[in-house]
Amino acid sequence: MSRSEDNEENIITKIDNLCSNLNIDPAFARNFKNSFIETNRQYTLDGDLLHWIGCALYAACHTSNSSGRSDSDSEDYTINISLTNLLRLCNLKLIQFFNKIKLWSDVASMSEDFKKKMNDLEVKFVVTAMLSKKYRSIFQEIFTGSTSTSNTLFTFTWYLYICVKGEFQNSDDLVDMYHLLLSSLDYVYANAFMARRTDLINPNFKGLPSNWQSDDFELPTNPPCLISILQEIMEDPTMKLAKEALIMREYSWTPVIKSFFDRKILRGNKEQLMGILNVGNFEANINSLKKHFETHVFSIMEFDERIFLNDDAKEQFGIMNRDETMTPEVNSTFQSNGRACPDTPLSGQRYLPQQELFLSPVSEAANSCAHLTSYLQGSKPQPSSTLLRLCSECGVSEESIITNVIQPCNAWITQFSNRLRELDCSNEIIVYRCNRVTCLYFKILEHIITEEHKKKPQLSLQILLSQDTYQLALYACCTEVILHVYGVHSLRFPEVLNIYKLSAFHFYKIIELVVQAVSDKLSRDTIKHLNTVEELVLESKVWKSDSPLWEQLQRASVPSSAEVSLSESPNRRNNLLQSPASNVIDRFLVPSAEHAKKQLFRDNIKPGQSLLVSTNNINVKEEPNTSQAGQSTSNGDLSITSTTPKKPNNSLILFFRKFYSLAVLRINDLCKRLELSDEELKRKIWTCLEYSIMHQTQVLKDRHLDQLLLCAVYVICKVSNTQSNRVERTFADIMRYYRQRPLANNHVYRYVLIRRATETEPEKRADLITFYNAVYVPCMQNFVLRFADGKLRNEAGMLSPLPATRGDAASSPLGLRVSERHQLYVRPLTSTHLPSCQLTYRFSRSPAKDLHAINSMVSSEVGGIGGMKRPTDTIGADVLKRARYSNPSVTRKLQGLMSDRQAV
């Protein structure tokens, strides 16, 4: 240790005192002491040593049932401690604990299960913090706050809520926990109302009957429903969740309350579940709930949620200390405007609707639910009549729909419901959410199939509906939407892939199609989440060892960014690759279309192999597979080599186009933060990164795109640094600015795979610098050294052009679309020769009449596909007439314009 007072004797003293105060078993304490001292010898633990001891002790107690053994016997035993007492004795704030326990998990190589528990604990804290704010505001609206009795009622209601919440596994799911909170308030209000407690209920509460305070007021037979009352009288957007809250109250909340009466936790009228506030029961009930909660929180070693009752809760959490680095979840929870808004991903921003300001976390969830409810209004968990009619017109039989659509869908419903049942969800909640997923699935399926049929009317819908992996990916994506909208954090991504046994590589293909279908229907938060999931898949999930991507890369070489760009795509003239997003065919296309056609009706077709073949590519000649088996490299990775690699198929082209697009977005963002503005330097960085992806692809296996990106930035800046051009950046600088990027995770550079597990050696992970020296440099040094003396520019391998990011005007032949409702684009003028079939206006060059002609076309009303209403001026009529007959593509644009105008 760097400080003399932190020697081993001092460590032993601190551990002994802490274990004694927490009544830790002596044998367990002795084992923990030896383990901590050994770890302390290997690592430098910065900061207060007692903080690290507290985190280490908490981690050891959490895993004591498998690692802690006494000297007297060999039986496993569990050590439970109070997290609240531990934090108090270590003078450790909760926010500090969340930060340091993550660092300790990496240092001590804790299991992934433990890391997940710590993440869930942090999210649970954030959810409870959000709802505590909501609880205060609603309680003050309903009940009085001027008496000691009402203050006790405030405490009692919160106790009731956290005790009931403890009976559920998914206590970190925002929407469900909000439903339980509303149910708690509803239950206490009903008891106060039926007991005629005018001293507790706010006389100004708008939900009270007009004659509430009169002596002749007669109590109703059944208590009023507070949730329904709040929905009617409050403009709070969170009350849009009232319907779901009533379902939760009836089928989840009420059974728990009944069990509390059976277990003597609550006293009152057991048959009617009333009387809990009576004079003879109130004090006994609050003491009973307090005792029950203390036992529960001690057994699970979690933070004491009663702390949220205190006015100085923020200070006790440690968030008032400006020097303390908070996690993104906690930081967003306590923003000044109360908004807990996740970072907006760099990609996919063109799909985001207008931002809705000043939404609290619960309001954000309610807003997402409201958008979803509006979109699914009138939908049923079955194919619609429109979809059935389209299938019938295209020769798809009813039997085929049952076999290829309905029956697989029923199997997926069963898989999802089984997973919800594991979370102790009630049958009614399970049915409700499964219906939501299925309704959304058929809604989006209809949209995609309709659009696909418009693009390629010659395509058989029978083939499209027979593609099981495509439909499974769509159902999984719809499930992810529902899980996010309802805040089911317990099943956060990538859990949905585990539910349906679906690979991330197949899942990514459907995300953008879903976003396109619902971008103007669902909330901004939902679209942002899908974009975030897509980035997560592209950056790491598709590069797992078991990903189907590696099988495809054994049959085809990795293309360059230029080869997959829209302007260079060999299939673009045949309209096989769409812009900006492709259709289903291209996303799920296999390497050999003819081979897929031959195998169409054979049983050995694997799930995920697309059979979507159009008449334009049936005659593709099948090449012999000459790929060689992967070879093992020195660091245990699989090197993909091929004597005569095939060209990538459409599916791979689309994947790498999106992957490279994400990579260049991140390079531009990081270079901007590092103040590296030189274009040639950025091209060198891109060339280095592209080379590692194309020729050292095995380095990506079980790793992360950003790990290669950070190494590329570091090494290029290092070899390009000169006396006149100081561009060298340290790893510390690069990682500091990397953390500022949206959705950046410090786990990326703190826990990098160095060596895979073998029969003789365990898996090894370390920080990014170790990865750079042990793995990256041996693979890349020969290539990177070519930059040092400037040889690269004179060789055949020129610097790769920096790809245009999607959304830039240069990335699309048409340019940047300026309106979602009109076919209007803006792009840099690179050529004076422009097609005669397009209406164009060149700034500072074209006459005013050209711009007036465009305005006239946009403002004119189109009456049909073949005709239109007479324009109001002759110039517009002239232009429209020329456009109408000059090129068939303009007719299609006018059809789109007609649809846009009809939708306004």
PDB file of N, CA, C and O in Angstrom, residues 722-769:
ATOM      1  N   THR A 722       4.662  13.747 -34.062  1.00  0.00           N
ATOM      2  CA  THR A 722       5.902  14.397 -34.481  1.00  0.00           C
ATOM      3  C   THR A 722       6.100  15.680 -33.695  1.00  0.00           C
ATOM      4  O   THR A 722       5.212  16.118 -32.955  1.00  0.00           O
ATOM      5  N   GLN A 723       7.270  16.282 -33.871  1.00  0.00           N
ATOM      6  CA  GLN A 723       7.540  17.540 -33.174  1.00  0.00           C
ATOM      7  C   GLN A 723       6.587  18.636 -33.616  1.00  0.00           C
ATOM      8  O   GLN A 723       6.171  19.481 -32.819  1.00  0.00           O
ATOM      9  N   SER A 724       6.216  18.616 -34.903  1.00  0.00           N
ATOM     10  CA  SER A 724       5.336  19.658 -35.426  1.00  0.00           C
ATOM     11  C   SER A 724       3.859  19.319 -35.291  1.00  0.00           C
ATOM     12  O   SER A 724       3.006  20.184 -35.456  1.00  0.00           O
ATOM     13  N   ASN A 725       3.570  18.071 -35.017  1.00  0.00           N
ATOM     14  CA  ASN A 725       2.171  17.647 -34.930  1.00  0.00           C
ATOM     15  C   ASN A 725       1.999  16.743 -33.716  1.00  0.00           C
ATOM     16  O   ASN A 725       2.104  15.517 -33.805  1.00  0.00           O
ATOM     17  N   ARG A 726       1.734  17.341 -32.567  1.00  0.00           N
ATOM     18  CA  ARG A 726       1.598  16.604 -31.317  1.00  0.00           C
ATOM     19  C   ARG A 726       0.199  15.990 -31.219  1.00  0.00           C
ATOM     20  O   ARG A 726      -0.753  16.655 -30.817  1.00  0.00           O
ATOM     21  N   VAL A 727       0.119  14.744 -31.621  1.00  0.00           N
ATOM     22  CA  VAL A 727      -1.181  14.077 -31.589  1.00  0.00           C
ATOM     23  C   VAL A 727      -1.199  12.889 -30.637  1.00  0.00           C
ATOM     24  O   VAL A 727      -2.235  12.236 -30.491  1.00  0.00           O
ATOM     25  N   GLU A 728      -0.095  12.575 -29.989  1.00  0.00           N
ATOM     26  CA  GLU A 728      -0.057  11.410 -29.111  1.00  0.00           C
ATOM     27  C   GLU A 728      -1.011  11.596 -27.938  1.00  0.00           C
ATOM     28  O   GLU A 728      -1.070  12.669 -27.320  1.00  0.00           O
ATOM     29  N   ARG A 729      -1.751  10.562 -27.635  1.00  0.00           N
ATOM     30  CA  ARG A 729      -2.688  10.559 -26.509  1.00  0.00           C
ATOM     31  C   ARG A 729      -2.415   9.330 -25.648  1.00  0.00           C
ATOM     32  O   ARG A 729      -2.189   8.234 -26.181  1.00  0.00           O
ATOM     33  N   THR A 730      -2.447   9.496 -24.348  1.00  0.00           N
ATOM     34  CA  THR A 730      -2.237   8.366 -23.452  1.00  0.00           C
ATOM     35  C   THR A 730      -3.506   7.535 -23.354  1.00  0.00           C
ATOM     36  O   THR A 730      -4.612   8.003 -23.665  1.00  0.00           O
ATOM     37  N   PHE A 731      -3.336   6.300 -22.899  1.00  0.00           N
ATOM     38  CA  PHE A 731      -4.503   5.456 -22.687  1.00  0.00           C
ATOM     39  C   PHE A 731      -5.435   6.077 -21.646  1.00  0.00           C
ATOM     40  O   PHE A 731      -6.662   5.963 -21.743  1.00  0.00           O
ATOM     41  N   ALA A 732      -4.848   6.727 -20.647  1.00  0.00           N
ATOM     42  CA  ALA A 732      -5.678   7.360 -19.615  1.00  0.00           C
ATOM     43  C   ALA A 732      -6.557   8.448 -20.223  1.00  0.00           C
ATOM     44  O   ALA A 732      -7.741   8.567 -19.895  1.00  0.00           O
ATOM     45  N   ASP A 733      -5.983   9.264 -21.131  1.00  0.00           N
ATOM     46  CA  ASP A 733      -6.767  10.306 -21.798  1.00  0.00           C
ATOM     47  C   ASP A 733      -7.869   9.692 -22.664  1.00  0.00           C
ATOM     48  O   ASP A 733      -9.022  10.137 -22.633  1.00  0.00           O
ATOM     49  N   ILE A 734      -7.502   8.675 -23.434  1.00  0.00           N
ATOM     50  CA  ILE A 734      -8.468   8.050 -24.343  1.00  0.00           C
ATOM     51  C   ILE A 734      -9.632   7.447 -23.570  1.00  0.00           C
ATOM     52  O   ILE A 734     -10.802   7.631 -23.925  1.00  0.00           O
ATOM     53  N   MET A 735      -9.316   6.756 -22.485  1.00  0.00           N
ATOM     54  CA  MET A 735     -10.386   6.113 -21.722  1.00  0.00           C
ATOM     55  C   MET A 735     -11.221   7.133 -20.963  1.00  0.00           C
ATOM     56  O   MET A 735     -12.416   6.936 -20.770  1.00  0.00           O
ATOM     57  N   ARG A 736     -10.615   8.236 -20.543  1.00  0.00           N
ATOM     58  CA  ARG A 736     -11.383   9.274 -19.850  1.00  0.00           C
ATOM     59  C   ARG A 736     -12.416   9.900 -20.783  1.00  0.00           C
ATOM     60  O   ARG A 736     -13.575  10.101 -20.404  1.00  0.00           O
ATOM     61  N   TYR A 737     -12.008  10.183 -22.008  1.00  0.00           N
ATOM     62  CA  TYR A 737     -12.960  10.768 -22.953  1.00  0.00           C
ATOM     63  C   TYR A 737     -13.933   9.717 -23.496  1.00  0.00           C
ATOM     64  O   TYR A 737     -15.062  10.044 -23.865  1.00  0.00           O
ATOM     65  N   TYR A 738     -13.491   8.488 -23.544  1.00  0.00           N
ATOM     66  CA  TYR A 738     -14.388   7.414 -23.975  1.00  0.00           C
ATOM     67  C   TYR A 738     -15.562   7.284 -23.015  1.00  0.00           C
ATOM     68  O   TYR A 738     -16.695   7.038 -23.442  1.00  0.00           O
ATOM     69  N   ARG A 739     -15.307   7.448 -21.723  1.00  0.00           N
ATOM     70  CA  ARG A 739     -16.387   7.329 -20.729  1.00  0.00           C
ATOM     71  C   ARG A 739     -17.475   8.369 -20.932  1.00  0.00           C
ATOM     72  O   ARG A 739     -18.603   8.192 -20.486  1.00  0.00           O
ATOM     73  N   GLN A 740     -17.140   9.482 -21.597  1.00  0.00           N
ATOM     74  CA  GLN A 740     -18.120  10.546 -21.802  1.00  0.00           C
ATOM     75  C   GLN A 740     -19.068  10.251 -22.962  1.00  0.00           C
ATOM     76  O   GLN A 740     -20.076  10.939 -23.120  1.00  0.00           O
ATOM     77  N   ARG A 741     -18.747   9.239 -23.760  1.00  0.00           N
ATOM     78  CA  ARG A 741     -19.589   8.900 -24.899  1.00  0.00           C
ATOM     79  C   ARG A 741     -20.893   8.274 -24.435  1.00  0.00           C
ATOM     80  O   ARG A 741     -20.914   7.547 -23.437  1.00  0.00           O
ATOM     81  N   PRO A 742     -22.001   8.557 -25.120  1.00  0.00           N
ATOM     82  CA  PRO A 742     -23.268   7.918 -24.740  1.00  0.00           C
ATOM     83  C   PRO A 742     -23.159   6.407 -24.750  1.00  0.00           C
ATOM     84  O   PRO A 742     -22.579   5.814 -25.658  1.00  0.00           O
ATOM     85  N   LEU A 743     -23.698   5.782 -23.701  1.00  0.00           N
ATOM     86  CA  LEU A 743     -23.764   4.333 -23.553  1.00  0.00           C
ATOM     87  C   LEU A 743     -22.402   3.675 -23.347  1.00  0.00           C
ATOM     88  O   LEU A 743     -22.283   2.458 -23.424  1.00  0.00           O
ATOM     89  N   ALA A 744     -21.353   4.463 -23.080  1.00  0.00           N
ATOM     90  CA  ALA A 744     -20.044   3.873 -22.824  1.00  0.00           C
ATOM     91  C   ALA A 744     -20.071   3.134 -21.490  1.00  0.00           C
ATOM     92  O   ALA A 744     -20.751   3.529 -20.550  1.00  0.00           O
ATOM     93  N   ASN A 745     -19.310   2.048 -21.427  1.00  0.00           N
ATOM     94  CA  ASN A 745     -19.264   1.214 -20.237  1.00  0.00           C
ATOM     95  C   ASN A 745     -17.811   0.978 -19.873  1.00  0.00           C
ATOM     96  O   ASN A 745     -17.038   0.471 -20.693  1.00  0.00           O
ATOM     97  N   ASN A 746     -17.418   1.345 -18.645  1.00  0.00           N
ATOM     98  CA  ASN A 746     -16.026   1.177 -18.256  1.00  0.00           C
ATOM     99  C   ASN A 746     -15.622  -0.288 -18.172  1.00  0.00           C
ATOM    100  O   ASN A 746     -14.438  -0.612 -18.118  1.00  0.00           O
ATOM    101  N   HIS A 747     -16.612  -1.172 -18.161  1.00  0.00           N
ATOM    102  CA  HIS A 747     -16.315  -2.600 -18.162  1.00  0.00           C
ATOM    103  C   HIS A 747     -15.582  -3.006 -19.438  1.00  0.00           C
ATOM    104  O   HIS A 747     -14.847  -3.995 -19.464  1.00  0.00           O
ATOM    105  N   VAL A 748     -15.775  -2.210 -20.504  1.00  0.00           N
ATOM    106  CA  VAL A 748     -15.156  -2.518 -21.789  1.00  0.00           C
ATOM    107  C   VAL A 748     -13.639  -2.509 -21.683  1.00  0.00           C
ATOM    108  O   VAL A 748     -12.961  -3.357 -22.279  1.00  0.00           O
ATOM    109  N   TYR A 749     -13.075  -1.567 -20.943  1.00  0.00           N
ATOM    110  CA  TYR A 749     -11.614  -1.493 -20.860  1.00  0.00           C
ATOM    111  C   TYR A 749     -11.056  -2.007 -19.533  1.00  0.00           C
ATOM    112  O   TYR A 749      -9.844  -2.061 -19.351  1.00  0.00           O
ATOM    113  N   ARG A 750     -11.908  -2.388 -18.622  1.00  0.00           N
ATOM    114  CA  ARG A 750     -11.419  -2.929 -17.357  1.00  0.00           C
ATOM    115  C   ARG A 750     -11.431  -4.452 -17.311  1.00  0.00           C
ATOM    116  O   ARG A 750     -10.766  -5.050 -16.465  1.00  0.00           O
ATOM    117  N   TYR A 751     -12.176  -5.076 -18.194  1.00  0.00           N
ATOM    118  CA  TYR A 751     -12.393  -6.520 -18.087  1.00  0.00           C
ATOM    119  C   TYR A 751     -12.346  -7.125 -19.481  1.00  0.00           C
ATOM    120  O   TYR A 751     -13.336  -7.626 -19.984  1.00  0.00           O
ATOM    121  N   VAL A 752     -11.167  -7.105 -20.107  1.00  0.00           N
ATOM    122  CA  VAL A 752     -10.985  -7.548 -21.483  1.00  0.00           C
ATOM    123  C   VAL A 752     -10.481  -8.994 -21.488  1.00  0.00           C
ATOM    124  O   VAL A 752      -9.620  -9.360 -20.678  1.00  0.00           O
ATOM    125  N   LEU A 753     -10.996  -9.781 -22.416  1.00  0.00           N
ATOM    126  CA  LEU A 753     -10.551 -11.161 -22.547  1.00  0.00           C
ATOM    127  C   LEU A 753      -9.099 -11.194 -23.027  1.00  0.00           C
ATOM    128  O   LEU A 753      -8.756 -10.623 -24.063  1.00  0.00           O
ATOM    129  N   ILE A 754      -8.261 -11.888 -22.283  1.00  0.00           N
ATOM    130  CA  ILE A 754      -6.863 -12.058 -22.656  1.00  0.00           C
ATOM    131  C   ILE A 754      -6.606 -13.474 -23.163  1.00  0.00           C
ATOM    132  O   ILE A 754      -5.959 -13.685 -24.185  1.00  0.00           O
ATOM    133  N   ARG A 755      -7.143 -14.450 -22.430  1.00  0.00           N
ATOM    134  CA  ARG A 755      -6.949 -15.847 -22.811  1.00  0.00           C
ATOM    135  C   ARG A 755      -8.207 -16.635 -22.489  1.00  0.00           C
ATOM    136  O   ARG A 755      -8.784 -16.488 -21.419  1.00  0.00           O
ATOM    137  N   ARG A 756      -8.626 -17.460 -23.431  1.00  0.00           N
ATOM    138  CA  ARG A 756      -9.792 -18.295 -23.192  1.00  0.00           C
ATOM    139  C   ARG A 756      -9.441 -19.484 -22.306  1.00  0.00           C
ATOM    140  O   ARG A 756      -8.289 -19.906 -22.226  1.00  0.00           O
ATOM    141  N   ALA A 757     -10.462 -20.008 -21.670  1.00  0.00           N
ATOM    142  CA  ALA A 757     -10.248 -21.150 -20.796  1.00  0.00           C
ATOM    143  C   ALA A 757      -9.888 -22.382 -21.616  1.00  0.00           C
ATOM    144  O   ALA A 757     -10.433 -22.616 -22.701  1.00  0.00           O
ATOM    145  N   THR A 758      -8.952 -23.163 -21.105  1.00  0.00           N
ATOM    146  CA  THR A 758      -8.568 -24.429 -21.718  1.00  0.00           C
ATOM    147  C   THR A 758      -8.674 -25.531 -20.665  1.00  0.00           C
ATOM    148  O   THR A 758      -9.069 -25.280 -19.522  1.00  0.00           O
ATOM    149  N   GLU A 759      -8.300 -26.739 -21.058  1.00  0.00           N
ATOM    150  CA  GLU A 759      -8.357 -27.849 -20.105  1.00  0.00           C
ATOM    151  C   GLU A 759      -7.376 -27.666 -18.963  1.00  0.00           C
ATOM    152  O   GLU A 759      -7.594 -28.176 -17.864  1.00  0.00           O
ATOM    153  N   THR A 760      -6.306 -26.946 -19.219  1.00  0.00           N
ATOM    154  CA  THR A 760      -5.259 -26.788 -18.198  1.00  0.00           C
ATOM    155  C   THR A 760      -5.231 -25.405 -17.564  1.00  0.00           C
ATOM    156  O   THR A 760      -4.680 -25.240 -16.480  1.00  0.00           O
ATOM    157  N   GLU A 761      -5.823 -24.391 -18.252  1.00  0.00           N
ATOM    158  CA  GLU A 761      -5.737 -23.023 -17.751  1.00  0.00           C
ATOM    159  C   GLU A 761      -7.120 -22.383 -17.723  1.00  0.00           C
ATOM    160  O   GLU A 761      -7.934 -22.621 -18.620  1.00  0.00           O
ATOM    161  N   PRO A 762      -7.383 -21.574 -16.699  1.00  0.00           N
ATOM    162  CA  PRO A 762      -8.676 -20.879 -16.645  1.00  0.00           C
ATOM    163  C   PRO A 762      -8.682 -19.666 -17.575  1.00  0.00           C
ATOM    164  O   PRO A 762      -7.633 -19.244 -18.076  1.00  0.00           O
ATOM    165  N   GLU A 763      -9.857 -19.123 -17.801  1.00  0.00           N
ATOM    166  CA  GLU A 763      -9.972 -17.907 -18.593  1.00  0.00           C
ATOM    167  C   GLU A 763      -9.263 -16.763 -17.888  1.00  0.00           C
ATOM    168  O   GLU A 763      -9.297 -16.642 -16.665  1.00  0.00           O
ATOM    169  N   LYS A 764      -8.625 -15.911 -18.675  1.00  0.00           N
ATOM    170  CA  LYS A 764      -7.921 -14.765 -18.106  1.00  0.00           C
ATOM    171  C   LYS A 764      -8.479 -13.480 -18.685  1.00  0.00           C
ATOM    172  O   LYS A 764      -8.624 -13.348 -19.900  1.00  0.00           O
ATOM    173  N   ARG A 765      -8.801 -12.547 -17.820  1.00  0.00           N
ATOM    174  CA  ARG A 765      -9.246 -11.223 -18.225  1.00  0.00           C
ATOM    175  C   ARG A 765      -8.433 -10.174 -17.481  1.00  0.00           C
ATOM    176  O   ARG A 765      -8.027 -10.384 -16.334  1.00  0.00           O
ATOM    177  N   ALA A 766      -8.224  -9.050 -18.140  1.00  0.00           N
ATOM    178  CA  ALA A 766      -7.437  -7.972 -17.528  1.00  0.00           C
ATOM    179  C   ALA A 766      -7.872  -6.660 -18.161  1.00  0.00           C
ATOM    180  O   ALA A 766      -8.864  -6.603 -18.892  1.00  0.00           O
ATOM    181  N   ASP A 767      -7.111  -5.598 -17.892  1.00  0.00           N
ATOM    182  CA  ASP A 767      -7.485  -4.287 -18.421  1.00  0.00           C
ATOM    183  C   ASP A 767      -7.059  -4.146 -19.884  1.00  0.00           C
ATOM    184  O   ASP A 767      -6.392  -5.016 -20.455  1.00  0.00           O
ATOM    185  N   LEU A 768      -7.457  -3.036 -20.490  1.00  0.00           N
ATOM    186  CA  LEU A 768      -7.222  -2.831 -21.916  1.00  0.00           C
ATOM    187  C   LEU A 768      -5.736  -2.737 -22.245  1.00  0.00           C
ATOM    188  O   LEU A 768      -5.308  -3.176 -23.318  1.00  0.00           O
ATOM    189  N   ILE A 769      -4.945  -2.185 -21.349  1.00  0.00           N
ATOM    190  CA  ILE A 769      -3.508  -2.061 -21.618  1.00  0.00           C
ATOM    191  C   ILE A 769      -2.864  -3.441 -21.719  1.00  0.00           C
ATOM    192  O   ILE A 769      -2.018  -3.685 -22.587  1.00  0.00           O
TER     193      ILE A 769
END
